[in-house]
Short mmCIF file of C-alpha atoms in Angstrom, two decimals:
data_model
loop_
_atom_site.label_atom_id
_atom_site.label_comp_id
_atom_site.label_asym_id
_atom_site.label_seq_id
_atom_site.Cartn_x
_atom_site.Cartn_y
_atom_site.Cartn_z
CA MET M 23 51.84 -33.16 32.80
CA LYS M 24 49.13 -32.06 30.41
CA LEU M 25 50.07 -32.18 26.74
CA PHE M 26 48.64 -29.83 24.14
CA THR M 27 48.42 -29.44 20.40
CA THR M 28 50.54 -26.73 18.84
CA LYS M 29 47.44 -24.54 18.39
CA GLN M 30 46.63 -24.89 22.07
CA ILE M 31 50.22 -24.00 23.04
CA ALA M 32 49.97 -20.84 20.92
CA ALA M 33 46.74 -19.98 22.76
CA ILE M 34 48.46 -20.48 26.14
CA ASP M 35 51.28 -18.20 24.96
CA LYS M 36 48.66 -15.57 24.14
CA TYR M 37 46.95 -16.07 27.51
CA THR M 38 50.29 -15.58 29.28
CA ILE M 39 50.98 -12.36 27.39
CA GLU M 40 47.54 -11.00 28.27
CA ASN M 41 47.31 -12.17 31.88
CA GLU M 42 50.82 -12.22 33.38
CA PRO M 43 50.98 -9.64 31.81
CA ILE M 44 54.12 -9.72 29.66
CA THR M 45 54.92 -8.39 26.22
CA ASP M 46 55.49 -10.80 23.36
CA ILE M 47 59.10 -9.67 22.98
CA ASP M 48 59.80 -10.23 26.68
CA LEU M 49 58.27 -13.71 26.60
CA MET M 50 60.47 -14.46 23.58
CA GLU M 51 63.48 -13.17 25.51
CA ARG M 52 62.63 -15.45 28.42
CA ALA M 53 62.30 -18.48 26.18
CA SER M 54 65.51 -17.69 24.31
CA LEU M 55 67.43 -17.25 27.54
CA GLN M 56 66.47 -20.77 28.62
CA MET M 57 67.84 -22.17 25.36
CA THR M 58 70.94 -19.99 25.57
CA ASN M 59 71.66 -21.34 29.05
CA TRP M 60 71.38 -24.88 27.69
CA ILE M 61 73.82 -24.08 24.88
CA VAL M 62 76.30 -22.62 27.38
CA GLN M 63 76.22 -25.83 29.41
CA GLN M 64 76.86 -27.99 26.36
CA PHE M 65 79.30 -26.09 24.13
CA SER M 66 82.43 -24.01 24.64
CA THR M 67 83.15 -20.57 23.26
CA GLU M 68 85.76 -22.15 20.99
CA GLU M 69 83.01 -23.62 18.83
CA ARG M 70 81.43 -21.40 16.19
CA LEU M 71 77.65 -21.25 16.27
CA LEU M 72 75.86 -20.89 12.94
CA ILE M 73 72.26 -19.85 13.52
CA PHE M 74 69.71 -20.41 10.77
CA ALA M 75 66.64 -18.25 11.33
CA GLY M 76 63.30 -17.99 9.58
CA PRO M 77 60.96 -15.00 9.42
CA GLY M 78 58.55 -16.14 12.15
CA ASN M 79 58.65 -16.42 15.93
CA ASN M 80 60.90 -19.46 15.80
CA GLY M 81 63.40 -17.32 13.92
CA GLY M 82 62.84 -14.55 16.45
CA ASP M 83 63.86 -16.95 19.24
CA ALA M 84 66.99 -17.86 17.29
CA LEU M 85 67.90 -14.20 16.71
CA ALA M 86 67.55 -13.45 20.42
CA MET M 87 69.76 -16.46 21.21
CA ALA M 88 72.44 -15.15 18.83
CA ARG M 89 72.55 -11.81 20.67
CA GLN M 90 72.59 -13.44 24.11
CA LEU M 91 75.33 -15.89 23.12
CA ALA M 92 77.43 -13.15 21.52
CA ASP M 93 77.28 -11.23 24.79
CA LEU M 94 78.78 -14.37 26.40
CA ASP M 95 81.70 -14.29 23.93
CA TYR M 96 80.44 -17.00 21.59
CA GLN M 97 81.34 -16.74 17.92
CA CYS M 98 77.94 -16.44 16.27
CA GLU M 99 76.84 -15.98 12.68
CA VAL M 100 73.21 -15.61 11.64
CA TYR M 101 71.79 -16.75 8.31
CA LEU M 102 68.30 -15.33 7.87
CA LEU M 103 65.97 -16.92 5.35
CA ASP M 104 65.07 -13.99 3.12
CA PHE M 105 61.74 -14.10 1.29
CA GLU M 106 62.12 -10.42 0.37
CA LYS M 107 59.50 -9.57 2.96
CA VAL M 108 59.99 -7.18 5.87
CA LEU M 109 60.27 -8.79 9.28
CA LYS M 110 57.45 -7.87 11.65
CA GLY M 111 56.80 -7.91 15.37
CA SER M 112 59.22 -9.52 17.79
CA PRO M 113 61.46 -11.06 15.08
CA GLU M 114 61.96 -7.56 13.65
CA ILE M 115 62.81 -6.17 17.10
CA ASN M 116 65.34 -8.93 17.72
CA TYR M 117 66.96 -8.40 14.33
CA LYS M 118 67.35 -4.66 15.04
CA ARG M 119 68.81 -5.48 18.46
CA LEU M 120 71.41 -7.66 16.76
CA GLU M 121 72.28 -4.86 14.35
CA GLU M 122 72.65 -2.42 17.23
CA GLN M 123 74.78 -4.89 19.22
CA GLY M 124 77.19 -5.27 16.31
CA LYS M 125 78.79 -8.50 17.51
CA VAL M 126 77.13 -10.97 15.13
CA LYS M 127 77.68 -11.28 11.41
CA LEU M 128 74.26 -11.12 9.70
CA ASN M 129 73.72 -12.88 6.38
CA GLY M 130 70.74 -13.33 4.12
CA LEU M 131 69.73 -16.65 2.55
CA ARG M 132 68.07 -15.97 -0.79
CA SER M 133 69.31 -19.00 -2.73
CA GLU M 134 71.41 -22.12 -2.31
CA ASP M 135 74.42 -20.05 -3.32
CA ASP M 136 74.16 -18.14 -0.03
CA PHE M 137 74.64 -21.28 2.03
CA PRO M 138 77.82 -20.84 4.12
CA GLU M 139 81.00 -22.86 4.23
CA ILE M 140 80.82 -24.92 7.37
CA ALA M 141 83.69 -26.35 9.41
CA GLU M 142 83.43 -29.75 11.05
CA SER M 143 83.45 -28.25 14.52
CA ASP M 144 80.67 -25.72 13.87
CA VAL M 145 77.41 -26.15 15.80
CA LEU M 146 74.27 -25.48 13.77
CA ILE M 147 71.19 -23.98 15.41
CA ASP M 148 67.95 -24.58 13.52
CA GLY M 149 65.46 -21.74 13.95
CA LEU M 150 63.99 -21.80 10.44
CA PHE M 151 60.41 -22.85 11.15
CA GLY M 152 58.46 -23.56 14.30
CA SER M 153 55.46 -25.54 15.46
CA GLY M 154 52.97 -23.46 13.50
CA LEU M 155 53.96 -25.16 10.25
CA SER M 156 50.94 -26.69 8.51
CA ARG M 157 52.35 -28.01 5.22
CA PRO M 158 55.56 -29.70 4.03
CA LEU M 159 58.55 -27.53 3.27
CA GLU M 160 59.34 -26.90 -0.37
CA GLY M 161 61.50 -24.63 -2.50
CA LEU M 162 64.44 -22.87 -0.89
CA PRO M 163 63.59 -23.90 2.71
CA ALA M 164 63.51 -27.55 1.64
CA GLN M 165 66.83 -27.16 -0.16
CA LEU M 166 68.44 -25.62 2.92
CA VAL M 167 67.12 -28.41 5.15
CA GLN M 168 68.54 -31.02 2.80
CA LYS M 169 71.93 -29.30 2.79
CA ILE M 170 72.03 -29.20 6.59
CA ASN M 171 71.02 -32.86 6.80
CA GLN M 172 73.94 -33.84 4.57
CA LEU M 173 76.42 -32.45 7.09
CA LEU M 174 77.86 -34.32 10.07
CA ASN M 175 77.75 -31.28 12.37
CA VAL M 176 75.82 -31.20 15.63
CA VAL M 177 72.37 -29.66 15.02
CA VAL M 178 70.28 -28.10 17.79
CA ALA M 179 66.64 -27.38 16.95
CA VAL M 180 64.77 -24.46 18.50
CA ASP M 181 61.47 -25.79 19.93
CA ILE M 182 60.85 -28.23 17.06
CA PRO M 183 62.93 -29.39 14.07
CA SER M 184 62.06 -27.33 11.01
CA GLY M 185 59.65 -29.16 8.76
CA LEU M 186 58.23 -31.40 11.48
CA MET M 187 54.62 -30.82 12.47
CA GLY M 188 53.47 -30.95 16.05
CA GLU M 189 50.99 -33.80 15.75
CA ASP M 190 50.07 -35.45 12.47
CA ASN M 191 52.85 -35.86 9.90
CA ALA M 192 50.91 -38.01 7.46
CA GLY M 193 51.72 -36.68 4.00
CA ASN M 194 54.79 -34.81 5.19
CA ASN M 195 57.98 -35.09 3.14
CA THR M 196 60.53 -36.67 5.44
CA GLU M 197 63.40 -35.57 3.19
CA ASN M 198 62.57 -31.97 4.04
CA ILE M 199 62.66 -32.19 7.83
CA ILE M 200 65.71 -31.19 9.87
CA ARG M 201 67.44 -34.15 11.51
CA ALA M 202 68.46 -32.62 14.82
CA ASP M 203 70.76 -34.10 17.41
CA TYR M 204 69.03 -32.10 20.14
CA THR M 205 65.66 -30.37 20.31
CA LEU M 206 65.05 -27.72 22.96
CA THR M 207 61.30 -27.68 23.26
CA LEU M 208 59.54 -24.96 25.22
CA GLN M 209 57.31 -25.76 28.24
CA PHE M 210 55.79 -28.95 26.75
CA PRO M 211 57.02 -31.73 24.47
CA LYS M 212 55.21 -31.78 21.15
CA ILE M 213 53.00 -34.81 20.62
CA SER M 214 54.92 -35.83 17.50
CA PHE M 215 58.09 -36.21 19.62
CA LEU M 216 56.56 -39.30 21.22
CA PHE M 217 56.33 -41.31 17.99
CA PRO M 218 59.18 -43.67 17.03
CA GLU M 219 59.32 -42.61 13.38
CA ASN M 220 60.17 -39.04 14.45
CA GLU M 221 63.19 -39.87 16.59
CA GLN M 222 65.40 -39.41 13.53
CA PHE M 223 64.33 -35.76 13.38
CA VAL M 224 64.02 -34.84 17.05
CA GLY M 225 67.09 -36.58 18.46
CA GLN M 226 67.37 -36.07 22.21
CA TRP M 227 64.72 -33.62 23.34
CA GLU M 228 64.64 -31.56 26.49
CA VAL M 229 61.73 -29.57 27.88
CA LEU M 230 62.73 -26.06 28.99
CA PRO M 231 60.25 -24.19 31.20
CA ILE M 232 59.47 -20.65 30.08
CA GLY M 233 56.92 -19.68 32.72
CA LEU M 234 53.68 -19.93 30.77
CA HIS M 235 50.75 -18.84 32.92
CA PRO M 236 49.54 -21.70 35.18
CA ASP M 237 45.91 -20.60 34.82
CA GLY M 238 46.22 -20.76 31.06
CA ILE M 239 47.58 -24.29 31.36
CA ASN M 240 44.94 -25.39 33.87
CA GLU M 241 42.01 -23.87 31.99
CA THR M 242 42.97 -25.30 28.59
CA PRO M 243 41.24 -28.69 28.22
CA SER M 244 43.27 -31.60 26.95
CA ALA M 245 42.67 -35.34 26.78
CA TYR M 246 46.44 -35.92 26.47
CA SER M 247 49.00 -36.16 29.26
CA PHE M 248 52.57 -37.26 29.95
CA ALA M 249 53.05 -39.32 33.12
CA GLU M 250 55.28 -37.90 35.85
CA ALA M 251 56.24 -39.21 39.28
CA LYS M 252 53.86 -36.88 41.13
CA ASP M 253 50.93 -38.13 39.05
CA ILE M 254 51.75 -41.74 39.90
CA ALA M 255 52.25 -41.05 43.60
CA ALA M 256 48.84 -39.37 43.75
CA CYS M 257 46.99 -42.41 42.47
CA LEU M 258 48.78 -45.23 44.31
CA PRO M 259 46.83 -46.93 47.12
CA VAL M 260 47.34 -45.47 50.59
CA ARG M 261 48.40 -48.09 53.13
CA THR M 262 47.54 -47.88 56.81
CA LYS M 263 48.99 -49.61 59.84
CA PHE M 264 46.17 -52.12 60.21
CA ASP M 265 45.96 -53.20 56.57
CA HIS M 266 46.84 -56.82 55.80
CA LYS M 267 47.13 -59.27 52.91
CA GLY M 268 43.37 -59.55 52.65
CA THR M 269 43.15 -55.77 52.28
CA PHE M 270 45.60 -55.67 49.41
CA GLY M 271 43.57 -57.92 47.15
CA HIS M 272 43.71 -61.45 45.81
CA ALA M 273 44.86 -61.72 42.19
CA LEU M 274 44.40 -64.65 39.81
CA LEU M 275 47.01 -65.13 37.12
CA ILE M 276 46.34 -67.63 34.34
CA ALA M 277 49.59 -68.23 32.51
CA GLY M 278 52.10 -70.74 31.23
CA SER M 279 52.10 -73.82 29.03
CA TYR M 280 54.59 -76.52 28.14
CA GLY M 281 57.91 -74.82 27.43
CA LYS M 282 56.63 -71.37 28.49
CA MET M 283 56.45 -71.55 32.26
CA GLY M 284 59.02 -68.77 32.58
CA ALA M 285 56.35 -66.27 31.54
CA ALA M 286 54.12 -67.40 34.41
CA VAL M 287 57.00 -67.12 36.88
CA LEU M 288 57.93 -63.59 35.78
CA ALA M 289 54.35 -62.31 35.82
CA SER M 290 53.76 -63.87 39.23
CA LYS M 291 56.83 -62.29 40.79
CA ALA M 292 55.96 -58.89 39.32
CA CYS M 293 52.39 -59.09 40.60
CA LEU M 294 53.57 -59.72 44.14
CA ARG M 295 56.28 -57.04 43.91
CA ALA M 296 53.57 -54.58 42.84
CA GLY M 297 51.82 -55.10 46.17
CA ALA M 298 49.08 -57.69 45.69
CA GLY M 299 48.22 -59.24 49.06
CA LEU M 300 47.60 -62.69 47.62
CA LEU M 301 48.27 -64.33 44.29
CA THR M 302 46.96 -67.57 42.87
CA ALA M 303 48.76 -68.69 39.73
CA HIS M 304 46.68 -71.06 37.60
CA VAL M 305 49.08 -73.22 35.59
CA PRO M 306 49.07 -76.55 33.73
CA HIS M 307 49.71 -79.65 35.82
CA MET M 308 53.29 -79.96 34.59
CA GLY M 309 53.99 -76.40 35.75
CA SER M 310 52.84 -76.76 39.35
CA THR M 311 56.26 -77.73 40.72
CA ILE M 312 57.90 -74.94 38.75
CA ILE M 313 55.62 -72.19 40.02
CA GLN M 314 55.70 -73.33 43.65
CA THR M 315 59.47 -73.64 43.61
CA ALA M 316 60.21 -70.40 41.73
CA VAL M 317 57.52 -68.29 43.45
CA PRO M 318 56.89 -69.78 46.90
CA GLU M 319 54.85 -66.72 47.90
CA ALA M 320 52.17 -67.61 45.31
CA MET M 321 49.46 -70.24 45.66
CA ALA M 322 48.99 -72.63 42.78
CA SER M 323 45.78 -73.60 41.05
CA ILE M 324 46.36 -76.66 38.88
CA ASP M 325 44.70 -77.06 35.51
CA GLN M 326 43.23 -80.44 34.68
CA HIS M 327 45.42 -80.60 31.58
CA ASP M 328 49.07 -81.48 31.86
CA SER M 329 50.51 -78.92 29.42
CA MET M 330 47.98 -76.16 28.64
CA PHE M 331 45.20 -73.92 29.96
CA THR M 332 41.79 -75.59 29.62
CA SER M 333 39.87 -74.52 32.75
CA PHE M 334 39.90 -72.07 35.61
CA PRO M 335 38.98 -72.08 39.29
CA ASP M 336 35.93 -70.52 40.93
CA LEU M 337 36.35 -66.78 40.36
CA ALA M 338 34.58 -65.57 43.50
CA PRO M 339 37.72 -64.97 45.64
CA TYR M 340 39.54 -62.77 43.15
CA ALA M 341 39.68 -58.99 42.88
CA ALA M 342 41.42 -59.03 39.49
CA ILE M 343 42.43 -61.53 36.84
CA GLY M 344 45.44 -61.59 34.53
CA ILE M 345 45.73 -63.89 31.55
CA GLY M 346 48.01 -64.46 28.58
CA PRO M 347 51.72 -64.81 29.38
CA GLY M 348 52.98 -68.07 27.90
CA LEU M 349 49.41 -69.31 27.44
CA GLY M 350 49.70 -70.89 23.99
CA LEU M 351 47.10 -70.94 21.22
CA LYS M 352 45.61 -74.43 21.46
CA LYS M 353 41.88 -74.85 20.75
CA ASN M 354 41.16 -75.96 24.30
CA SER M 355 42.79 -72.76 25.59
CA CYS M 356 40.70 -70.69 23.19
CA ARG M 357 37.47 -72.25 24.46
CA ALA M 358 38.51 -71.74 28.07
CA LEU M 359 39.31 -68.08 27.41
CA CYS M 360 35.85 -67.56 25.91
CA ASP M 361 34.27 -69.17 28.98
CA LEU M 362 36.38 -66.94 31.22
CA PHE M 363 35.08 -63.81 29.47
CA ASP M 364 31.52 -65.02 30.03
CA GLN M 365 32.04 -65.54 33.75
CA ALA M 366 34.51 -62.84 34.83
CA LYS M 367 32.98 -59.96 36.78
CA VAL M 368 36.21 -58.24 37.87
CA PRO M 369 38.83 -56.26 35.92
CA MET M 370 41.18 -58.30 33.76
CA VAL M 371 44.64 -57.76 32.32
CA ILE M 372 44.78 -59.40 28.89
CA ASP M 373 48.18 -59.88 27.29
CA ALA M 374 50.28 -61.96 24.89
CA ASP M 375 48.59 -65.15 23.66
CA ALA M 376 45.25 -64.10 25.12
CA LEU M 377 45.41 -61.09 22.78
CA ASN M 378 46.37 -63.31 19.86
CA ILE M 379 43.38 -65.55 20.56
CA LEU M 380 41.16 -62.45 20.66
CA ALA M 381 42.55 -61.27 17.34
CA GLU M 382 41.45 -64.57 15.79
CA ASN M 383 38.02 -64.36 17.46
CA LYS M 384 37.10 -60.67 17.35
CA VAL M 385 33.43 -61.29 18.17
CA TRP M 386 34.61 -62.12 21.68
CA LEU M 387 35.67 -58.51 22.16
CA GLU M 388 32.06 -57.78 23.02
CA LYS M 389 32.46 -60.13 25.99
CA LEU M 390 35.27 -58.16 27.63
CA PRO M 391 34.43 -57.51 31.28
CA GLU M 392 34.14 -53.94 32.48
CA GLY M 393 37.54 -52.52 33.33
CA ALA M 394 39.51 -54.86 31.08
CA VAL M 395 43.08 -53.75 30.36
CA LEU M 396 44.60 -54.92 27.06
CA THR M 397 48.39 -54.65 26.75
CA PRO M 398 49.39 -55.23 23.11
CA HIS M 399 52.76 -54.56 21.55
CA PRO M 400 52.52 -52.96 18.07
CA GLY M 401 52.25 -56.31 16.27
CA GLU M 402 49.47 -57.55 18.53
CA PHE M 403 47.74 -54.20 18.18
CA ARG M 404 47.75 -54.43 14.39
CA ARG M 405 46.24 -57.90 14.60
CA LEU M 406 43.44 -56.48 16.72
CA VAL M 407 42.63 -53.29 14.79
CA GLY M 408 44.25 -53.70 11.37
CA GLU M 409 47.14 -51.88 9.75
CA THR M 410 47.86 -48.27 10.72
CA THR M 411 49.67 -45.76 8.52
CA ASP M 412 51.75 -44.15 11.27
CA SER M 413 51.87 -43.63 15.03
CA TYR M 414 49.46 -40.69 15.04
CA HIS M 415 46.91 -42.81 13.18
CA ALA M 416 47.62 -45.68 15.59
CA ILE M 417 46.69 -43.64 18.66
CA GLN M 418 43.46 -42.53 16.97
CA GLN M 419 42.64 -46.21 16.41
CA GLN M 420 43.66 -46.96 19.99
CA LEU M 421 41.17 -44.39 21.29
CA VAL M 422 38.41 -45.66 19.01
CA PHE M 423 39.01 -49.24 20.16
CA ALA M 424 39.02 -48.28 23.86
CA LYS M 425 35.72 -46.45 23.49
CA LYS M 426 34.05 -49.13 21.35
CA TYR M 427 34.84 -51.98 23.73
CA ASN M 428 34.81 -49.96 26.98
CA CYS M 429 38.32 -51.04 27.90
CA VAL M 430 41.76 -49.60 28.61
CA VAL M 431 44.34 -50.15 25.87
CA VAL M 432 48.06 -50.09 26.69
CA LEU M 433 49.97 -49.74 23.41
CA LYS M 434 53.53 -50.66 24.32
CA GLY M 435 56.57 -48.85 22.98
CA ALA M 436 59.33 -46.41 23.95
CA HIS M 437 56.61 -44.00 25.10
CA THR M 438 53.84 -46.49 25.89
CA SER M 439 50.41 -44.88 25.51
CA VAL M 440 47.42 -45.74 27.68
CA ALA M 441 43.96 -45.00 26.28
CA ALA M 442 40.71 -44.94 28.25
CA PRO M 443 37.12 -45.28 27.00
CA ASP M 444 36.42 -41.60 27.75
CA GLY M 445 39.02 -40.45 25.20
CA THR M 446 41.81 -39.82 27.70
CA LEU M 447 45.31 -40.82 26.60
CA CYS M 448 48.50 -40.77 28.65
CA TRP M 449 52.03 -41.35 27.38
CA ASN M 450 54.71 -42.82 29.60
CA SER M 451 57.95 -41.00 30.39
CA THR M 452 60.07 -43.84 31.79
CA GLY M 453 61.86 -46.82 30.28
CA ASN M 454 64.78 -47.57 27.98
CA SER M 455 65.82 -49.80 25.08
CA GLY M 456 67.15 -52.48 27.42
CA MET M 457 63.55 -53.32 28.26
CA GLY M 458 63.08 -54.71 24.77
CA THR M 459 63.93 -58.15 26.11
CA ALA M 460 62.15 -61.46 26.59
CA GLY M 461 59.76 -61.46 29.53
CA SER M 462 59.54 -57.69 29.96
CA GLY M 463 55.91 -57.68 28.82
CA ASP M 464 55.09 -60.54 31.20
CA ALA M 465 56.49 -58.45 34.04
CA LEU M 466 54.29 -55.51 33.01
CA THR M 467 51.21 -57.74 33.05
CA GLY M 468 52.06 -58.77 36.58
CA VAL M 469 52.59 -55.19 37.77
CA ILE M 470 49.25 -53.98 36.38
CA LEU M 471 47.49 -57.05 37.81
CA GLY M 472 48.97 -56.40 41.24
CA LEU M 473 47.78 -52.78 41.21
CA LEU M 474 44.31 -53.75 39.97
CA ALA M 475 43.99 -56.28 42.78
CA GLN M 476 44.58 -53.46 45.28
CA GLY M 477 41.52 -51.61 44.02
CA MET M 478 43.00 -49.07 41.63
CA THR M 479 40.88 -48.07 38.65
CA SER M 480 41.83 -49.78 35.40
CA PHE M 481 43.20 -46.58 33.84
CA ASP M 482 45.19 -45.59 36.93
CA ALA M 483 46.54 -49.12 37.36
CA ALA M 484 47.63 -49.19 33.72
CA VAL M 485 49.29 -45.75 33.80
CA ALA M 486 50.98 -46.39 37.14
CA GLY M 487 51.98 -49.92 36.16
CA VAL M 488 53.61 -48.78 32.94
CA TYR M 489 55.44 -45.95 34.74
CA LEU M 490 56.70 -48.18 37.57
CA HIS M 491 57.74 -50.88 35.13
CA GLY M 492 59.69 -48.32 33.08
CA LEU M 493 61.25 -46.69 36.13
CA ALA M 494 62.35 -50.08 37.46
CA GLY M 495 63.89 -50.71 34.05
CA ASP M 496 65.76 -47.41 34.21
CA LEU M 497 67.11 -48.22 37.67
CA ALA M 498 68.12 -51.70 36.53
CA ALA M 499 69.85 -50.32 33.44
CA LYS M 500 72.01 -48.07 35.62
CA LYS M 501 73.17 -51.16 37.44
CA ARG M 502 73.30 -53.70 34.60
CA SER M 503 73.43 -51.58 31.39
CA GLU M 504 70.76 -51.51 28.72
CA PHE M 505 72.61 -54.25 26.81
CA SER M 506 72.53 -56.73 29.68
CA LEU M 507 69.08 -56.04 31.10
CA LEU M 508 66.84 -59.03 31.89
CA ALA M 509 63.16 -59.04 32.78
CA GLY M 510 64.08 -60.38 36.21
CA ASP M 511 66.25 -57.31 36.77
CA ILE M 512 63.22 -55.10 36.19
CA ILE M 513 61.16 -57.04 38.74
CA GLU M 514 63.94 -56.85 41.32
CA MET M 515 64.01 -53.06 41.01
CA LEU M 516 60.27 -52.51 41.48
CA GLY M 517 60.73 -51.85 45.19
CA LYS M 518 63.27 -49.10 44.49
CA ALA M 519 60.93 -47.69 41.86
CA PHE M 520 58.16 -47.34 44.46
CA LEU M 521 60.60 -45.66 46.84
CA LYS M 522 61.82 -43.23 44.17
CA ILE M 523 58.27 -42.18 43.31
CA GLN M 524 57.46 -41.59 46.97
CA LYS M 525 60.64 -39.56 47.40
CA GLU M 526 60.15 -37.39 44.30
CA SER M 527 56.44 -36.71 44.75
#
């Protein structure tokens, strides 16, 4: 799914109005009906709905919802933010329709004194301000937001919580942003929804289709996207009857050290589950028995050192290389990693301690082989690029880094983002909190390595690997719960994740 800035979404709205064609008021009616249907599925007519509307199109949506819900026998009251200016356009039409309907009590909000008495069971619908907001709320709107946030009532935001901006919220006043329990966003999620610091405002968000013109969507350029099953299915390798293990690529995984062989085992299993035809795991001498016992399907390459990575085998046989899980930070390992960068001619997945070594030796970043995939968590990312002020700033730094070093950067999180050197960035849509567990990142390294070995491009392998890893985690959580999830559970569900993608695509 392509993602757009709020300005681009407004332009697609305009395109739809001009080319469907459809009037602005009818498009607003269509959008409002989608949100009304959602409300009907969630709340009973016994609950009073208090609808807070602003003077713009977001308020117009809320006014239309009030009329539609009243026609369905919901108890609705509207509180319109009154700036002593006449409503215009579609919001004005919807207000007049409410007056003519006569089923909804209409109130003005001119000061804090006009704020209503609210019962514990009331549901609050936030339609004060929409995605066109360009500066922090202040004055009466800010006061109203703060009053709503002090209540324990369920809050449903129309399209976007009032006060939140669609992309960059640097400099915004977080005290003056609605803290919604649910956000009903129209056609596309807003980019700011994907950042962890905004979860407190957005709550659970749901995308409701409103039929924006497909040509307007297709013709609007965007470097941003949100991974879906059909996108992943389209980029996975196609297997034929006469393919064999040599066709599916030979991967080299360099991992493990004394006390950290579990990371090598997890990454190895994930690589093979992701479809690599052959895997050689290069491990310290003391880890050879462990890897060959725990992962009998893998071949073992034995380091000359007993407990750490200090060398690597001839690289000629390998289609892709993964390095980092459980590697350790010893000086001998650092030197060997530098030598590996000098000699590697195939795509690499670089994770964990390999990233930490890079952070301490940033001049080596210039040595990264073409197609390298770096998979930092936020802490590792900060060590590589420096401190970032917020998530929006972080993705800008992620894109700059990917372009500067001609690599793919996988910034892990609830909505992991994958950045390519050409400025493309894709957020992931799968995964859950149970995946925040030891070894989960090692499993991801293995999945991406396995896909790279099969000949996928670095960006496609990273996007697909992250999606499959997250989907396997979702399937495992349904079986085990998010509390009890282990990295091994994720690996065991990779097969079902592949099947689900193929079924849904």
